[in-house]
Amino acid sequence: MFADPNVKRQDGSDILNVAWFGSFDDDAVELDATDPARNARLRDQLVHSLAALRPALSDPKIGDVVAGMLNLYDHRSIMAVGEQVVLVNWGALPVAATASEAAFAKHTDGTIGRFLQGDQSPRIPGKPWTARGLIEAPRREFESPLRTQTPAQGAGVATKTAETIQVRRPARLWPPALLAALFALILVYLLVPGNLIYEKEEAPDPTALAALETSNGELTKKLTMFTTELDKEACAIDRTLVGLPPLADGATPAAAGGANP
């Protein structure tokens, strides 16, 4: 979480350049510049990471050092690198933040204090100032309101709940009852005389039936004739059926090559 500082002097002058390095390989952006979903994940991760420092902050040997590391120069010192939160410019404060305890608390609230628990605070070496975090410490035990009720009160709650269920249960019958009434109305409408009118069946036309019978008779004759011709030898089939002139009496068709069959 804490980036590693690398301090170098600029060209032998009194100006110090600090470069911050970390082990995460991704582009670094300000935490407040991330999209809402990613911002929520990273903020939750930072809160849990800072909460894990509680034993170190209370340690008599390193507590002051860790508390001093929680000081950030500005809100842009909290960076997002991929899905990780990295702190840069830590352990440093602007001059205005060291003017008074109130200024220190205000500066902390705008930087790291947003993510600290209420029992955590950064500190300035040599000053007794504190700036408690803005997050309420989680309750260690979940207390249900039912634990403080007497047996009589508990029975009253149970009775009231049962009555509420009994009152609301009939409301669930409305959808099927409404559908049943709708189908009943449709059925009554269909059964009322006059709503369903069918056209009367007309008698068939005798002329059309006679023409149909004549056509069927002609087709039957042709089918019979074709069946009879198919049973004959090829040379004996009626030539007129295939559009050829009939043979002269006593003549026979010539076979291939001019030979008589």
PDB file of N, CA, C and O in Angstrom, residues 18-71:
ATOM      1  N   VAL A  18      11.518  13.381  -5.529  1.00  0.00           N
ATOM      2  CA  VAL A  18      11.106  12.105  -4.933  1.00  0.00           C
ATOM      3  C   VAL A  18      10.305  11.328  -5.969  1.00  0.00           C
ATOM      4  O   VAL A  18       9.290  11.821  -6.474  1.00  0.00           O
ATOM      5  N   ALA A  19      10.765  10.149  -6.296  1.00  0.00           N
ATOM      6  CA  ALA A  19      10.040   9.249  -7.202  1.00  0.00           C
ATOM      7  C   ALA A  19       9.478   8.100  -6.372  1.00  0.00           C
ATOM      8  O   ALA A  19      10.142   7.579  -5.465  1.00  0.00           O
ATOM      9  N   TRP A  20       8.244   7.714  -6.676  1.00  0.00           N
ATOM     10  CA  TRP A  20       7.549   6.679  -5.896  1.00  0.00           C
ATOM     11  C   TRP A  20       7.419   5.423  -6.744  1.00  0.00           C
ATOM     12  O   TRP A  20       6.949   5.469  -7.877  1.00  0.00           O
ATOM     13  N   PHE A  21       7.805   4.307  -6.182  1.00  0.00           N
ATOM     14  CA  PHE A  21       7.818   3.045  -6.913  1.00  0.00           C
ATOM     15  C   PHE A  21       6.965   2.009  -6.183  1.00  0.00           C
ATOM     16  O   PHE A  21       6.854   2.021  -4.951  1.00  0.00           O
ATOM     17  N   GLY A  22       6.367   1.128  -6.964  1.00  0.00           N
ATOM     18  CA  GLY A  22       5.588   0.028  -6.398  1.00  0.00           C
ATOM     19  C   GLY A  22       5.722  -1.210  -7.257  1.00  0.00           C
ATOM     20  O   GLY A  22       6.337  -1.185  -8.331  1.00  0.00           O
ATOM     21  N   SER A  23       5.150  -2.307  -6.800  1.00  0.00           N
ATOM     22  CA  SER A  23       5.279  -3.595  -7.491  1.00  0.00           C
ATOM     23  C   SER A  23       4.124  -3.892  -8.430  1.00  0.00           C
ATOM     24  O   SER A  23       4.055  -4.979  -9.002  1.00  0.00           O
ATOM     25  N   PHE A  24       3.198  -2.947  -8.596  1.00  0.00           N
ATOM     26  CA  PHE A  24       2.041  -3.185  -9.453  1.00  0.00           C
ATOM     27  C   PHE A  24       2.292  -2.597 -10.832  1.00  0.00           C
ATOM     28  O   PHE A  24       2.658  -1.429 -10.962  1.00  0.00           O
ATOM     29  N   ASP A  25       2.120  -3.405 -11.860  1.00  0.00           N
ATOM     30  CA  ASP A  25       2.423  -3.004 -13.229  1.00  0.00           C
ATOM     31  C   ASP A  25       1.145  -2.545 -13.919  1.00  0.00           C
ATOM     32  O   ASP A  25       0.427  -3.326 -14.533  1.00  0.00           O
ATOM     33  N   ASP A  26       0.826  -1.254 -13.771  1.00  0.00           N
ATOM     34  CA  ASP A  26      -0.359  -0.688 -14.422  1.00  0.00           C
ATOM     35  C   ASP A  26      -0.268   0.833 -14.336  1.00  0.00           C
ATOM     36  O   ASP A  26       0.574   1.374 -13.617  1.00  0.00           O
ATOM     37  N   ASP A  27      -1.120   1.520 -15.088  1.00  0.00           N
ATOM     38  CA  ASP A  27      -1.122   2.977 -15.049  1.00  0.00           C
ATOM     39  C   ASP A  27      -1.724   3.465 -13.742  1.00  0.00           C
ATOM     40  O   ASP A  27      -2.749   2.948 -13.279  1.00  0.00           O
ATOM     41  N   ALA A  28      -1.093   4.457 -13.158  1.00  0.00           N
ATOM     42  CA  ALA A  28      -1.562   5.022 -11.891  1.00  0.00           C
ATOM     43  C   ALA A  28      -2.430   6.250 -12.171  1.00  0.00           C
ATOM     44  O   ALA A  28      -2.041   7.131 -12.939  1.00  0.00           O
ATOM     45  N   VAL A  29      -3.610   6.281 -11.541  1.00  0.00           N
ATOM     46  CA  VAL A  29      -4.515   7.424 -11.639  1.00  0.00           C
ATOM     47  C   VAL A  29      -4.982   7.777 -10.234  1.00  0.00           C
ATOM     48  O   VAL A  29      -4.892   6.962  -9.314  1.00  0.00           O
ATOM     49  N   GLU A  30      -5.469   8.987 -10.081  1.00  0.00           N
ATOM     50  CA  GLU A  30      -5.993   9.386  -8.784  1.00  0.00           C
ATOM     51  C   GLU A  30      -7.236   8.568  -8.437  1.00  0.00           C
ATOM     52  O   GLU A  30      -8.049   8.254  -9.315  1.00  0.00           O
ATOM     53  N   LEU A  31      -7.381   8.231  -7.184  1.00  0.00           N
ATOM     54  CA  LEU A  31      -8.520   7.416  -6.757  1.00  0.00           C
ATOM     55  C   LEU A  31      -9.840   8.110  -7.064  1.00  0.00           C
ATOM     56  O   LEU A  31     -10.805   7.468  -7.512  1.00  0.00           O
ATOM     57  N   ASP A  32      -9.914   9.417  -6.854  1.00  0.00           N
ATOM     58  CA  ASP A  32     -11.158  10.135  -7.094  1.00  0.00           C
ATOM     59  C   ASP A  32     -11.503  10.241  -8.573  1.00  0.00           C
ATOM     60  O   ASP A  32     -12.628  10.634  -8.914  1.00  0.00           O
ATOM     61  N   ALA A  33     -10.551   9.902  -9.464  1.00  0.00           N
ATOM     62  CA  ALA A  33     -10.803   9.990 -10.907  1.00  0.00           C
ATOM     63  C   ALA A  33     -11.274   8.677 -11.503  1.00  0.00           C
ATOM     64  O   ALA A  33     -11.524   8.595 -12.708  1.00  0.00           O
ATOM     65  N   THR A  34     -11.412   7.636 -10.708  1.00  0.00           N
ATOM     66  CA  THR A  34     -11.855   6.342 -11.213  1.00  0.00           C
ATOM     67  C   THR A  34     -13.367   6.314 -11.356  1.00  0.00           C
ATOM     68  O   THR A  34     -14.078   7.133 -10.767  1.00  0.00           O
ATOM     69  N   ASP A  35     -13.860   5.337 -12.131  1.00  0.00           N
ATOM     70  CA  ASP A  35     -15.301   5.218 -12.327  1.00  0.00           C
ATOM     71  C   ASP A  35     -15.964   4.760 -11.030  1.00  0.00           C
ATOM     72  O   ASP A  35     -15.303   4.213 -10.142  1.00  0.00           O
ATOM     73  N   PRO A  36     -17.272   4.975 -10.881  1.00  0.00           N
ATOM     74  CA  PRO A  36     -17.938   4.695  -9.604  1.00  0.00           C
ATOM     75  C   PRO A  36     -17.775   3.261  -9.104  1.00  0.00           C
ATOM     76  O   PRO A  36     -17.522   3.050  -7.912  1.00  0.00           O
ATOM     77  N   ALA A  37     -17.926   2.279  -9.997  1.00  0.00           N
ATOM     78  CA  ALA A  37     -17.833   0.883  -9.537  1.00  0.00           C
ATOM     79  C   ALA A  37     -16.427   0.567  -9.044  1.00  0.00           C
ATOM     80  O   ALA A  37     -16.237  -0.028  -7.974  1.00  0.00           O
ATOM     81  N   ARG A  38     -15.434   0.947  -9.836  1.00  0.00           N
ATOM     82  CA  ARG A  38     -14.049   0.701  -9.428  1.00  0.00           C
ATOM     83  C   ARG A  38     -13.705   1.508  -8.190  1.00  0.00           C
ATOM     84  O   ARG A  38     -12.992   1.030  -7.302  1.00  0.00           O
ATOM     85  N   ASN A  39     -14.192   2.734  -8.090  1.00  0.00           N
ATOM     86  CA  ASN A  39     -13.920   3.576  -6.938  1.00  0.00           C
ATOM     87  C   ASN A  39     -14.451   2.941  -5.663  1.00  0.00           C
ATOM     88  O   ASN A  39     -13.792   2.959  -4.616  1.00  0.00           O
ATOM     89  N   ALA A  40     -15.658   2.362  -5.748  1.00  0.00           N
ATOM     90  CA  ALA A  40     -16.244   1.729  -4.559  1.00  0.00           C
ATOM     91  C   ALA A  40     -15.398   0.539  -4.104  1.00  0.00           C
ATOM     92  O   ALA A  40     -15.170   0.336  -2.903  1.00  0.00           O
ATOM     93  N   ARG A  41     -14.930  -0.273  -5.062  1.00  0.00           N
ATOM     94  CA  ARG A  41     -14.099  -1.429  -4.705  1.00  0.00           C
ATOM     95  C   ARG A  41     -12.784  -0.987  -4.065  1.00  0.00           C
ATOM     96  O   ARG A  41     -12.348  -1.553  -3.052  1.00  0.00           O
ATOM     97  N   LEU A  42     -12.156   0.016  -4.649  1.00  0.00           N
ATOM     98  CA  LEU A  42     -10.860   0.461  -4.141  1.00  0.00           C
ATOM     99  C   LEU A  42     -10.997   1.149  -2.785  1.00  0.00           C
ATOM    100  O   LEU A  42     -10.134   0.976  -1.904  1.00  0.00           O
ATOM    101  N   ARG A  43     -12.037   1.915  -2.591  1.00  0.00           N
ATOM    102  CA  ARG A  43     -12.248   2.556  -1.297  1.00  0.00           C
ATOM    103  C   ARG A  43     -12.452   1.511  -0.200  1.00  0.00           C
ATOM    104  O   ARG A  43     -11.911   1.630   0.902  1.00  0.00           O
ATOM    105  N   ASP A  44     -13.221   0.472  -0.510  1.00  0.00           N
ATOM    106  CA  ASP A  44     -13.430  -0.597   0.469  1.00  0.00           C
ATOM    107  C   ASP A  44     -12.113  -1.314   0.771  1.00  0.00           C
ATOM    108  O   ASP A  44     -11.835  -1.666   1.918  1.00  0.00           O
ATOM    109  N   GLN A  45     -11.308  -1.528  -0.266  1.00  0.00           N
ATOM    110  CA  GLN A  45     -10.005  -2.180  -0.055  1.00  0.00           C
ATOM    111  C   GLN A  45      -9.102  -1.319   0.823  1.00  0.00           C
ATOM    112  O   GLN A  45      -8.423  -1.835   1.719  1.00  0.00           O
ATOM    113  N   LEU A  46      -9.103   0.015   0.593  1.00  0.00           N
ATOM    114  CA  LEU A  46      -8.263   0.901   1.396  1.00  0.00           C
ATOM    115  C   LEU A  46      -8.710   0.913   2.850  1.00  0.00           C
ATOM    116  O   LEU A  46      -7.879   0.917   3.776  1.00  0.00           O
ATOM    117  N   VAL A  47     -10.019   0.922   3.082  1.00  0.00           N
ATOM    118  CA  VAL A  47     -10.524   0.899   4.462  1.00  0.00           C
ATOM    119  C   VAL A  47     -10.055  -0.355   5.187  1.00  0.00           C
ATOM    120  O   VAL A  47      -9.590  -0.295   6.341  1.00  0.00           O
ATOM    121  N   HIS A  48     -10.145  -1.507   4.525  1.00  0.00           N
ATOM    122  CA  HIS A  48      -9.715  -2.751   5.164  1.00  0.00           C
ATOM    123  C   HIS A  48      -8.198  -2.775   5.375  1.00  0.00           C
ATOM    124  O   HIS A  48      -7.711  -3.291   6.397  1.00  0.00           O
ATOM    125  N   SER A  49      -7.442  -2.230   4.417  1.00  0.00           N
ATOM    126  CA  SER A  49      -5.982  -2.217   4.571  1.00  0.00           C
ATOM    127  C   SER A  49      -5.559  -1.329   5.731  1.00  0.00           C
ATOM    128  O   SER A  49      -4.654  -1.683   6.506  1.00  0.00           O
ATOM    129  N   LEU A  50      -6.185  -0.175   5.859  1.00  0.00           N
ATOM    130  CA  LEU A  50      -5.849   0.711   6.966  1.00  0.00           C
ATOM    131  C   LEU A  50      -6.307   0.132   8.303  1.00  0.00           C
ATOM    132  O   LEU A  50      -5.645   0.325   9.334  1.00  0.00           O
ATOM    133  N   ALA A  51      -7.438  -0.565   8.313  1.00  0.00           N
ATOM    134  CA  ALA A  51      -7.901  -1.186   9.552  1.00  0.00           C
ATOM    135  C   ALA A  51      -6.934  -2.259  10.030  1.00  0.00           C
ATOM    136  O   ALA A  51      -6.784  -2.501  11.236  1.00  0.00           O
ATOM    137  N   ALA A  52      -6.230  -2.890   9.075  1.00  0.00           N
ATOM    138  CA  ALA A  52      -5.252  -3.921   9.453  1.00  0.00           C
ATOM    139  C   ALA A  52      -4.030  -3.329  10.146  1.00  0.00           C
ATOM    140  O   ALA A  52      -3.235  -4.069  10.737  1.00  0.00           O
ATOM    141  N   LEU A  53      -3.867  -2.006  10.093  1.00  0.00           N
ATOM    142  CA  LEU A  53      -2.735  -1.352  10.750  1.00  0.00           C
ATOM    143  C   LEU A  53      -3.004  -1.058  12.222  1.00  0.00           C
ATOM    144  O   LEU A  53      -2.141  -0.493  12.903  1.00  0.00           O
ATOM    145  N   ARG A  54      -4.180  -1.399  12.722  1.00  0.00           N
ATOM    146  CA  ARG A  54      -4.518  -1.082  14.103  1.00  0.00           C
ATOM    147  C   ARG A  54      -3.504  -1.662  15.103  1.00  0.00           C
ATOM    148  O   ARG A  54      -3.070  -0.950  16.017  1.00  0.00           O
ATOM    149  N   PRO A  55      -3.082  -2.914  14.978  1.00  0.00           N
ATOM    150  CA  PRO A  55      -2.064  -3.413  15.928  1.00  0.00           C
ATOM    151  C   PRO A  55      -0.747  -2.645  15.836  1.00  0.00           C
ATOM    152  O   PRO A  55      -0.103  -2.393  16.865  1.00  0.00           O
ATOM    153  N   ALA A  56      -0.350  -2.262  14.617  1.00  0.00           N
ATOM    154  CA  ALA A  56       0.907  -1.523  14.486  1.00  0.00           C
ATOM    155  C   ALA A  56       0.798  -0.134  15.097  1.00  0.00           C
ATOM    156  O   ALA A  56       1.764   0.377  15.693  1.00  0.00           O
ATOM    157  N   LEU A  57      -0.371   0.503  14.962  1.00  0.00           N
ATOM    158  CA  LEU A  57      -0.547   1.832  15.521  1.00  0.00           C
ATOM    159  C   LEU A  57      -0.514   1.818  17.055  1.00  0.00           C
ATOM    160  O   LEU A  57      -0.101   2.798  17.680  1.00  0.00           O
ATOM    161  N   SER A  58      -0.951   0.734  17.633  1.00  0.00           N
ATOM    162  CA  SER A  58      -0.953   0.642  19.089  1.00  0.00           C
ATOM    163  C   SER A  58       0.340   0.068  19.655  1.00  0.00           C
ATOM    164  O   SER A  58       0.504  -0.009  20.879  1.00  0.00           O
ATOM    165  N   ASP A  59       1.280  -0.312  18.806  1.00  0.00           N
ATOM    166  CA  ASP A  59       2.554  -0.861  19.262  1.00  0.00           C
ATOM    167  C   ASP A  59       3.406   0.261  19.853  1.00  0.00           C
ATOM    168  O   ASP A  59       3.595   1.307  19.217  1.00  0.00           O
ATOM    169  N   PRO A  60       3.955   0.075  21.032  1.00  0.00           N
ATOM    170  CA  PRO A  60       4.739   1.173  21.656  1.00  0.00           C
ATOM    171  C   PRO A  60       6.037   1.474  20.913  1.00  0.00           C
ATOM    172  O   PRO A  60       6.569   2.579  21.041  1.00  0.00           O
ATOM    173  N   LYS A  61       6.552   0.558  20.137  1.00  0.00           N
ATOM    174  CA  LYS A  61       7.834   0.787  19.472  1.00  0.00           C
ATOM    175  C   LYS A  61       7.665   1.451  18.102  1.00  0.00           C
ATOM    176  O   LYS A  61       8.417   2.358  17.753  1.00  0.00           O
ATOM    177  N   ILE A  62       6.721   0.987  17.328  1.00  0.00           N
ATOM    178  CA  ILE A  62       6.595   1.496  15.955  1.00  0.00           C
ATOM    179  C   ILE A  62       5.305   2.276  15.748  1.00  0.00           C
ATOM    180  O   ILE A  62       5.038   2.740  14.635  1.00  0.00           O
ATOM    181  N   GLY A  63       4.492   2.444  16.781  1.00  0.00           N
ATOM    182  CA  GLY A  63       3.198   3.101  16.621  1.00  0.00           C
ATOM    183  C   GLY A  63       3.328   4.526  16.110  1.00  0.00           C
ATOM    184  O   GLY A  63       2.594   4.939  15.200  1.00  0.00           O
ATOM    185  N   ASP A  64       4.291   5.312  16.679  1.00  0.00           N
ATOM    186  CA  ASP A  64       4.444   6.697  16.244  1.00  0.00           C
ATOM    187  C   ASP A  64       4.915   6.778  14.791  1.00  0.00           C
ATOM    188  O   ASP A  64       4.507   7.675  14.037  1.00  0.00           O
ATOM    189  N   VAL A  65       5.789   5.858  14.389  1.00  0.00           N
ATOM    190  CA  VAL A  65       6.301   5.871  13.012  1.00  0.00           C
ATOM    191  C   VAL A  65       5.173   5.564  12.028  1.00  0.00           C
ATOM    192  O   VAL A  65       5.005   6.242  11.006  1.00  0.00           O
ATOM    193  N   VAL A  66       4.374   4.536  12.322  1.00  0.00           N
ATOM    194  CA  VAL A  66       3.270   4.171  11.433  1.00  0.00           C
ATOM    195  C   VAL A  66       2.241   5.287  11.390  1.00  0.00           C
ATOM    196  O   VAL A  66       1.698   5.613  10.325  1.00  0.00           O
ATOM    197  N   ALA A  67       1.946   5.913  12.537  1.00  0.00           N
ATOM    198  CA  ALA A  67       0.987   7.014  12.561  1.00  0.00           C
ATOM    199  C   ALA A  67       1.505   8.193  11.740  1.00  0.00           C
ATOM    200  O   ALA A  67       0.729   8.896  11.084  1.00  0.00           O
ATOM    201  N   GLY A  68       2.821   8.424  11.754  1.00  0.00           N
ATOM    202  CA  GLY A  68       3.381   9.484  10.927  1.00  0.00           C
ATOM    203  C   GLY A  68       3.310   9.160   9.447  1.00  0.00           C
ATOM    204  O   GLY A  68       3.168  10.064   8.613  1.00  0.00           O
ATOM    205  N   MET A  69       3.379   7.875   9.103  1.00  0.00           N
ATOM    206  CA  MET A  69       3.281   7.464   7.695  1.00  0.00           C
ATOM    207  C   MET A  69       1.880   7.699   7.140  1.00  0.00           C
ATOM    208  O   MET A  69       1.716   7.802   5.916  1.00  0.00           O
ATOM    209  N   LEU A  70       0.891   7.800   8.016  1.00  0.00           N
ATOM    210  CA  LEU A  70      -0.482   8.007   7.551  1.00  0.00           C
ATOM    211  C   LEU A  70      -0.739   9.447   7.107  1.00  0.00           C
ATOM    212  O   LEU A  70      -1.798   9.729   6.540  1.00  0.00           O
ATOM    213  N   ASN A  71       0.162  10.338   7.381  1.00  0.00           N
ATOM    214  CA  ASN A  71       0.010  11.713   6.900  1.00  0.00           C
ATOM    215  C   ASN A  71       0.252  11.758   5.397  1.00  0.00           C
ATOM    216  O   ASN A  71       1.275  11.270   4.905  1.00  0.00           O
TER     217      ASN A  71
END
